[in-house]
Short mmCIF file of C-alpha atoms in Angstrom, two decimals:
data_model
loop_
_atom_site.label_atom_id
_atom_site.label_comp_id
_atom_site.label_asym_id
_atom_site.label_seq_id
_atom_site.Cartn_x
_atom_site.Cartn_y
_atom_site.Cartn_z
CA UNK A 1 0.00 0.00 0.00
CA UNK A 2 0.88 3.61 -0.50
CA UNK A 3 1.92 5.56 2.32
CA UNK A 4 -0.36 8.30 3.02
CA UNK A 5 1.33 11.90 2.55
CA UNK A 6 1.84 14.12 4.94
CA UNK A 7 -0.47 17.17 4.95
CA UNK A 8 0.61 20.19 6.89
CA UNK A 9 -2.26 21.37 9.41
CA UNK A 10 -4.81 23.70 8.18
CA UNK A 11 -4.99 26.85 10.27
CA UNK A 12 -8.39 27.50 12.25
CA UNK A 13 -11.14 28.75 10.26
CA UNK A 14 -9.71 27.76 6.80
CA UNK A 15 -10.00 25.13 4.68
CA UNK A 16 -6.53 25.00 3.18
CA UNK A 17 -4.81 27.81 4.78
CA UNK A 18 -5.51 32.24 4.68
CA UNK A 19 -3.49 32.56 1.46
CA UNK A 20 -4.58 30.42 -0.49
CA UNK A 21 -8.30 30.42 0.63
CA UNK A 22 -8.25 34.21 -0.03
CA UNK A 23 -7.41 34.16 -4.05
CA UNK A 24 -8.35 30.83 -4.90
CA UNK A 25 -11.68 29.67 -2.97
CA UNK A 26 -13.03 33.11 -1.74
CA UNK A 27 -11.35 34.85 -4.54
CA UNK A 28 -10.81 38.73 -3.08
CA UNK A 29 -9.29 39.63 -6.46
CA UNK A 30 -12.02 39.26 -8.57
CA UNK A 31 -12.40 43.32 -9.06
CA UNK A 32 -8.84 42.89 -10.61
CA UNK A 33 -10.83 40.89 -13.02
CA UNK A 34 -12.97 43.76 -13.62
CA UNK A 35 -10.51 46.51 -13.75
CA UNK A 36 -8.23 44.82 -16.45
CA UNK A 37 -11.18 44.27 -18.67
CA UNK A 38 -12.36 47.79 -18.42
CA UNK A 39 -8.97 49.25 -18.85
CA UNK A 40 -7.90 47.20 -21.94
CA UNK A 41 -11.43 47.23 -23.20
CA UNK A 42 -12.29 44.44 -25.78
CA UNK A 43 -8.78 43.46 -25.82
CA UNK A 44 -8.25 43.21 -22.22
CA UNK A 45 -11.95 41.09 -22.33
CA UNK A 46 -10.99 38.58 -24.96
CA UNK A 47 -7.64 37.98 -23.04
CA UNK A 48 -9.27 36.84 -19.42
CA UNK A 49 -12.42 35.08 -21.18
CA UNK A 50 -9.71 33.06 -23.30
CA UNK A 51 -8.17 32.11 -19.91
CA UNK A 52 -11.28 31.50 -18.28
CA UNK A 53 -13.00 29.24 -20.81
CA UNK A 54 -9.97 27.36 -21.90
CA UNK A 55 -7.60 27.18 -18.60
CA UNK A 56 -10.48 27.45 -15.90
CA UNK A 57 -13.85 26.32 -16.55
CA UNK A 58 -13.12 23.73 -19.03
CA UNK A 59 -10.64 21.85 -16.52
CA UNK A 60 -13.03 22.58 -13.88
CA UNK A 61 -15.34 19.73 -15.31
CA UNK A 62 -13.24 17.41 -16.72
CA UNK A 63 -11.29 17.16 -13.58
CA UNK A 64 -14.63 15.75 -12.20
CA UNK A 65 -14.14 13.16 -14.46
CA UNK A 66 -10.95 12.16 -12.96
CA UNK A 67 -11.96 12.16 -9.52
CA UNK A 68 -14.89 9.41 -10.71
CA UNK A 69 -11.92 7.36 -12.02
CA UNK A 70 -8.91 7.78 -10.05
CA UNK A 71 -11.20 7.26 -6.70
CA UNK A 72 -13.95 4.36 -7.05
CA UNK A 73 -15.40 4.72 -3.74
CA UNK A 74 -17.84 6.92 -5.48
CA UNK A 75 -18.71 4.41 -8.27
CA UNK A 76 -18.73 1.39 -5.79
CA UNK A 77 -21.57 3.02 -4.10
CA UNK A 78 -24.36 4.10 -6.93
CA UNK A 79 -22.77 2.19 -9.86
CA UNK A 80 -25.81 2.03 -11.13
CA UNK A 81 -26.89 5.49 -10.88
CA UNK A 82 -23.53 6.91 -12.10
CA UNK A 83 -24.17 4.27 -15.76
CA UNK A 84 -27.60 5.69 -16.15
CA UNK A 85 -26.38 8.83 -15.80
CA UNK A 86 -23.89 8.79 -18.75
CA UNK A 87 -26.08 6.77 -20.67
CA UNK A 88 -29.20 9.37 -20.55
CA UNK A 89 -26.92 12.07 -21.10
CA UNK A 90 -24.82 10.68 -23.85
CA UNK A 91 -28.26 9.38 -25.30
CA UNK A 92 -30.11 12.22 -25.45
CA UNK A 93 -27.16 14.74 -26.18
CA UNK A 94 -26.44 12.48 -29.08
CA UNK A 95 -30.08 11.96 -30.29
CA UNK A 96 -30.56 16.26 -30.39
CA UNK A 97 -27.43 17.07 -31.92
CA UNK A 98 -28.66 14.29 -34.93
CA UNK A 99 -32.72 15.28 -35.21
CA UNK A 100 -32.47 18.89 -34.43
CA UNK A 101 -28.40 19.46 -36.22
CA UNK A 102 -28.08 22.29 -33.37
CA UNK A 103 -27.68 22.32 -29.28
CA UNK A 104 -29.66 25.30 -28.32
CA UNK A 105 -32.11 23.71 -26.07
CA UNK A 106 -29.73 21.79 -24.60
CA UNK A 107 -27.59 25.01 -23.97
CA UNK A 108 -30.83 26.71 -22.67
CA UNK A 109 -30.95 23.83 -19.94
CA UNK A 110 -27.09 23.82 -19.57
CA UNK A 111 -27.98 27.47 -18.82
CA UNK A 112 -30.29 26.86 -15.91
CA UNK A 113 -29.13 23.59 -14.58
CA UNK A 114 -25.54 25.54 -14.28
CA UNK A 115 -27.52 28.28 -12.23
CA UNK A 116 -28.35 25.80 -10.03
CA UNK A 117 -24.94 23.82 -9.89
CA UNK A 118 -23.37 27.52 -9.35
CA UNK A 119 -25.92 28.40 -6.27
CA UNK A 120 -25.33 25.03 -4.38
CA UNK A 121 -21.66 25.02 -4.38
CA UNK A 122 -20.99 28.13 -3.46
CA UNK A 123 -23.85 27.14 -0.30
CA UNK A 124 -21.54 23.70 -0.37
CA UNK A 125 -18.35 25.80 0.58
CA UNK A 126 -20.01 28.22 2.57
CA UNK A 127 -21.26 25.16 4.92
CA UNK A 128 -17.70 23.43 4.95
CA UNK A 129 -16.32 26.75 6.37
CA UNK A 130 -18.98 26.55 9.19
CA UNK A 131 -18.15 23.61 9.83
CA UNK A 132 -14.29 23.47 9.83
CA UNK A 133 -14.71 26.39 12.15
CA UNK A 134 -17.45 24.59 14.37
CA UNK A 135 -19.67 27.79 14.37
CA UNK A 136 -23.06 26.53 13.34
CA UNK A 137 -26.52 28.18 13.77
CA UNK A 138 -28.67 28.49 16.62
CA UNK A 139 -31.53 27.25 15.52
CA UNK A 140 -32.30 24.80 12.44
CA UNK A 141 -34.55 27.14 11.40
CA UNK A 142 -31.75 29.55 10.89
CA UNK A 143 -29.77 26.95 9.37
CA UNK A 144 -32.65 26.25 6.78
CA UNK A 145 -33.06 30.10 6.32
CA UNK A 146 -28.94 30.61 5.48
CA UNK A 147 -29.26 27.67 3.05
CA UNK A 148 -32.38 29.35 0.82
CA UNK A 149 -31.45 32.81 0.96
CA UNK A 150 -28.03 32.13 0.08
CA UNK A 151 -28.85 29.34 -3.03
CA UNK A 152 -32.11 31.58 -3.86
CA UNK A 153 -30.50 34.41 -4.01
CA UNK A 154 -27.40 33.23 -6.32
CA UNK A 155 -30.02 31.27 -8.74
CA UNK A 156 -31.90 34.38 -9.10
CA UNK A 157 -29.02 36.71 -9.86
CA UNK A 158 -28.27 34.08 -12.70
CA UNK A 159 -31.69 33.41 -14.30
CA UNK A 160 -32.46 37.41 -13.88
CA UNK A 161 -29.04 37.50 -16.22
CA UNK A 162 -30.84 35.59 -18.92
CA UNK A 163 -34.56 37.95 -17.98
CA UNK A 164 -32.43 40.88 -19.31
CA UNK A 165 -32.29 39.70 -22.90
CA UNK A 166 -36.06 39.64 -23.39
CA UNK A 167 -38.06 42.25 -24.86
CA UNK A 168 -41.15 42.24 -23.00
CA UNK A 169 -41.80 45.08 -21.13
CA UNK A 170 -44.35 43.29 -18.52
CA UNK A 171 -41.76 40.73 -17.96
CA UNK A 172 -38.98 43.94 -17.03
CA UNK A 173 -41.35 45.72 -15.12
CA UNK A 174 -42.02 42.59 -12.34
CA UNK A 175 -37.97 41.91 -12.21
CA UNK A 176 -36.77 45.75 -11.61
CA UNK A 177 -39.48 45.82 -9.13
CA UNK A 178 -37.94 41.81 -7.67
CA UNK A 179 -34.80 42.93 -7.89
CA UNK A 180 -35.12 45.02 -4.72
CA UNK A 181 -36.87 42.90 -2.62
CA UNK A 182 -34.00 39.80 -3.53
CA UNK A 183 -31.91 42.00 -2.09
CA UNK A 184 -33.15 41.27 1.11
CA UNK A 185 -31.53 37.77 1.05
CA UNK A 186 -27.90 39.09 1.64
CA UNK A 187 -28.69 41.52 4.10
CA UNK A 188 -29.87 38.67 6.03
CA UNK A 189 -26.75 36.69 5.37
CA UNK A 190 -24.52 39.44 5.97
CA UNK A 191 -26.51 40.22 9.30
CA UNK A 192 -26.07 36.82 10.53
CA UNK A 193 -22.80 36.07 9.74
CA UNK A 194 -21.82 39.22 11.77
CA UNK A 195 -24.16 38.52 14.51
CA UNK A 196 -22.85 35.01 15.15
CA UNK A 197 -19.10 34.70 13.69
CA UNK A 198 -16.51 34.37 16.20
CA UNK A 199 -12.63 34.80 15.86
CA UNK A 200 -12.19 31.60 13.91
CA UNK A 201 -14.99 32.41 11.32
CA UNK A 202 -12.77 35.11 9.46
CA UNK A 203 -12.28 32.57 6.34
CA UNK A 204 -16.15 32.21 6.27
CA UNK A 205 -16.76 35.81 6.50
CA UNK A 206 -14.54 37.01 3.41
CA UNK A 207 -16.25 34.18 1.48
CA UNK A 208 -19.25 35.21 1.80
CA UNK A 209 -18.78 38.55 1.61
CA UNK A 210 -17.02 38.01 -1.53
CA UNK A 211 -19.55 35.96 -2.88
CA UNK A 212 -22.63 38.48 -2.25
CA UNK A 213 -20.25 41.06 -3.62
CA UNK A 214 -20.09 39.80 -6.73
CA UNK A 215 -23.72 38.70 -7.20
CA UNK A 216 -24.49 42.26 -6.39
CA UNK A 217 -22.51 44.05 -8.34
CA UNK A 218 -24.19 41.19 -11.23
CA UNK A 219 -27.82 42.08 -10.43
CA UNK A 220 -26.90 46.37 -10.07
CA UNK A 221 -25.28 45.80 -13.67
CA UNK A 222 -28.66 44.26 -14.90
CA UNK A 223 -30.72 46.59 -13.21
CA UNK A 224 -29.64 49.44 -14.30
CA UNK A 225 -28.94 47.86 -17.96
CA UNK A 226 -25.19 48.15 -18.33
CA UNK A 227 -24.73 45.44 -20.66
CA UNK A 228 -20.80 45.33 -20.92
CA UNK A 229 -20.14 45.35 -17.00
CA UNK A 230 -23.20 42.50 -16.53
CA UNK A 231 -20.52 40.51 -19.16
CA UNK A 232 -17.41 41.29 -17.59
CA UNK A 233 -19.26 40.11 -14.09
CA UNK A 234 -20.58 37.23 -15.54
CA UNK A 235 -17.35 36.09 -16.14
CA UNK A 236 -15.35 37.06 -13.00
CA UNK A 237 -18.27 34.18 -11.55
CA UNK A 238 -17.81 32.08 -13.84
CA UNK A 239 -13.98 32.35 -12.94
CA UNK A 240 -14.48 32.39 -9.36
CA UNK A 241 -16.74 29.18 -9.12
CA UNK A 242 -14.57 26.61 -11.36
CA UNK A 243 -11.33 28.47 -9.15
CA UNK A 244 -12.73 27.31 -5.97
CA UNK A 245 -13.77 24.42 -7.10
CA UNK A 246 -10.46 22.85 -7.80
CA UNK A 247 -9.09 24.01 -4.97
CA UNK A 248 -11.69 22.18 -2.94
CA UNK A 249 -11.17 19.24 -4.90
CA UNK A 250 -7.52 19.49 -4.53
CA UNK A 251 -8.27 19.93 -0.62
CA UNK A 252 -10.53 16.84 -0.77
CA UNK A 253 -8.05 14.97 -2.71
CA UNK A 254 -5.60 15.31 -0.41
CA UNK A 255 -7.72 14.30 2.59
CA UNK A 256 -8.88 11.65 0.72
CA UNK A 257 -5.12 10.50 0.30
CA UNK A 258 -4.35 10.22 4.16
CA UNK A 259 -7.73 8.16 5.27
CA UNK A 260 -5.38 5.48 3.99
CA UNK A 261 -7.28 3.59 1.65
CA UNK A 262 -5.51 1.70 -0.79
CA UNK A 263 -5.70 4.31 -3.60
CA UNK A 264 -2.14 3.94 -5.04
CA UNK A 265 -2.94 6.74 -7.82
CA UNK A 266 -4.41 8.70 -5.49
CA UNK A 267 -1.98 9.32 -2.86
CA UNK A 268 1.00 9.63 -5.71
CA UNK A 269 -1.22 12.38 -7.24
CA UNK A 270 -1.92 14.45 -4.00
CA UNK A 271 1.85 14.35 -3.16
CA UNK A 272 2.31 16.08 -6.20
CA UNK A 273 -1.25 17.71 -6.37
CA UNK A 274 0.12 21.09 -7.87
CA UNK A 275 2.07 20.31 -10.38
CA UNK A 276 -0.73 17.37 -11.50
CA UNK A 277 -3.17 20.13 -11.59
CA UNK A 278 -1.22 22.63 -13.73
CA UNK A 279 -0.20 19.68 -16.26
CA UNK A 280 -3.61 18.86 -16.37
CA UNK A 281 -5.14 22.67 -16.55
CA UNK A 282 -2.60 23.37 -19.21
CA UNK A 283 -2.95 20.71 -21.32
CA UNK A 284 -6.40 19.72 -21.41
CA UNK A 285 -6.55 24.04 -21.87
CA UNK A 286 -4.20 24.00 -25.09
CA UNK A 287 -6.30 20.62 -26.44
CA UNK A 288 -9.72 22.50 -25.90
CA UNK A 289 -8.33 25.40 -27.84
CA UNK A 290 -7.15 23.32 -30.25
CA UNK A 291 -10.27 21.26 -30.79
CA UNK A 292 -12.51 23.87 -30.84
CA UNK A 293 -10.93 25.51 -33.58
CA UNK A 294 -10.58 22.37 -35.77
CA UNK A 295 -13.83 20.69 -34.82
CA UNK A 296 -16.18 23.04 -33.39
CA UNK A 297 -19.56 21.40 -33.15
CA UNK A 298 -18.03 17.85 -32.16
CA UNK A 299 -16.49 19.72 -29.90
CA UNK A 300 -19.46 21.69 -27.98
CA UNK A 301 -21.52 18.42 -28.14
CA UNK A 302 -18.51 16.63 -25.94
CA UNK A 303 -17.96 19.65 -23.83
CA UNK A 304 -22.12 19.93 -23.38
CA UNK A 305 -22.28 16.09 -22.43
CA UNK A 306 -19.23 16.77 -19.66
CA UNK A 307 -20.72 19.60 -18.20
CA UNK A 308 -24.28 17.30 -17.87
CA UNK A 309 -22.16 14.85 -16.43
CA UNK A 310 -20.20 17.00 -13.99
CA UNK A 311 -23.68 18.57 -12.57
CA UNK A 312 -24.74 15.21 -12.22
CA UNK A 313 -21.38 13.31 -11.01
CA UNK A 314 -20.86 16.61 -8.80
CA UNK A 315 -23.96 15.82 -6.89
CA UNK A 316 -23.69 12.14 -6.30
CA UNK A 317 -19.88 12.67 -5.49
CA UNK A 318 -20.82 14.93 -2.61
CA UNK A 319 -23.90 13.52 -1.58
CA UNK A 320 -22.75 9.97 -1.35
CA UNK A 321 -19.94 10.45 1.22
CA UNK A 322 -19.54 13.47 3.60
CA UNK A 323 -16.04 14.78 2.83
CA UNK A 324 -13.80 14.34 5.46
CA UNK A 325 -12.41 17.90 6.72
CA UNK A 326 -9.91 16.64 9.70
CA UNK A 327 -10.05 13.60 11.64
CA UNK A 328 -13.08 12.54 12.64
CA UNK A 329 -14.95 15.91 11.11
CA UNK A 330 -17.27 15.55 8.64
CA UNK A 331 -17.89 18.36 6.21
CA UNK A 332 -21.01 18.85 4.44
CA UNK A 333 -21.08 18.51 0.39
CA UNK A 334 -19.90 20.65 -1.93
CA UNK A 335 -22.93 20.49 -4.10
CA UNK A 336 -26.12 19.37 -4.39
#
């Protein structure tokens, strides 16, 4: 059996450490994103969207991919489920792309089962930081309350993205009036975070003040129709949820590695978990690129039928096993 490697100990109140919890999981430097695409204009825009889609969200769900086959705890325990799954999606992404000789409705529900997938793990994360910290609500009523303001209020920022692009005034007129009562679901998150945080929740706190921040800033840009800056926020979120998603799975990786299983792959990989992941990013990154430009619709179709798989996987994954965050400590998933 592979020895287990060593992981150092993860401050208090983080789930890998300040640093990099701060750029890569709660990602504080997403206004960067925002300034460099203003500044350089269309230039500056094309440059972090080609980095995004090709280095950061396309990795993001392959990757989820690998975790199904390096680690086959999770296909041990809903084999079934997890053949069904590819076989429906494959099936049916197959069978449109040859009736219909186009993927637009199954981009329209890539569209809204992503706004879903982006709402619960950012919830996911924001539960595994209460719970590495051991600061949980008072009541499970207030528990209940963080979980659907926090998901509701994501998944309507998203679908109130697509609302923008229709041309029917009745339609507008309900969602500007919405839009300001929505807005009472992160003053009660904010509220309560402050109310009950203590000196080990500060990794918690930036998240989700990070995380509100941007969805914000999102809905303000729709509201008040500024179409470029709604873009340029779309993708800073974009970029921020496939960022902290592989460092979570990198995290989970890791602890996965030391439960000592006999996962031979596994615990080579997470001794060498950051160079795997760049070799990985930047050649699956250079491949897409490539693809795309040579086969374009064979392309999409694959990259629509791993991004059904990864919403699926992604729940399964998380729901089938609590993640481990510590000895003993279970975390709650990622994703639903």
């Amino acid at each position: 059996m592979t020895s287990a490697p060593h992981i150092p100990s993860r401050p208090h109140g983080w789930i890998i450490g300040p640093w990099v919890d701060s750029v890569f999981i709660a990602n504080l430097f997403w206004p960067l994103l925002l300034l460099l695409q203003h500044e350089h204009g269309f230039e500056g825009r094309q440059a972090v969207e080609f980095w995004q889609i090709y280095f950061i969200t396309t990795p993001h769900r392959w990757i989820t991919m690998v975790l199904v086959l390096l680690d086959h705890r999770y296909y041990r325990q809903q084999s079934r489920a997890f053949l069904w799954i590819a076989v429906l999606v494959v099936g049916v992404c197959a069978g449109v792309r040859v009736l219909t000789g186009t993927l637009t409705c199954l981009l329209a529900v890539d569209y809204v089962w992503n706004a879903w997938h982006f709402a619960s793990q950012h919830h996911g994360i924001y539960r595994i930081y209460t719970r590495v910290n051991r600061n949980f609500p008072a009541s499970t009523l207030a528990l209940q309350m963080q979980k659907w303001f926090l998901r509701g209020f994501l998944l309507y920022v998203t679908l109130r993205v697509a609302t923008s692009t229709f041309a029917d005034i009745a339609i507008e007129e309900v969602t500007m009036q919405l839009d300001w009562w929505v807005m009472l679901m992160p003053a009660y998150l904010l509220m309560s975070e402050f109310r009950t945080s203590n000196h080990n929740s500060l990794g918690r706190r930036l998240y989700l003040i990070s995380v509100l921040g941007i969805y914000s800033s999102l809905l303000w840009s729709v509201h008040t129709h500024r179409g470029a800056l709604t873009l340029i926020l779309a993708t800073a979120s974009a970029w921020f949820h496939a960022s902290e998603y592989m460092s979570v799975i990198g995290w989970h990786i890791q602890k996965r590695a030391t439960t000592g299983d006999d996962v031979p792959l596994l615990a080579w990989l997470a001794s060498r978990w950051i160079v795997a992941m760049l070799v990985f990013v930047v050649v699956l990154g250079s491949c897409s690129w490539v693809l795309e430009h040579q086969f374009l619709e064979t392309w999409l179709t694959i990259n629509v039928i791993i991004a059904f798989l990864h919403y699926g996987y992604d729940g399964f994954i998380w729901k089938s096993r609590r993640v481990t965050g510590g000895v003993g400590r279970p975390v709650q998933q990622v994703s639903t």
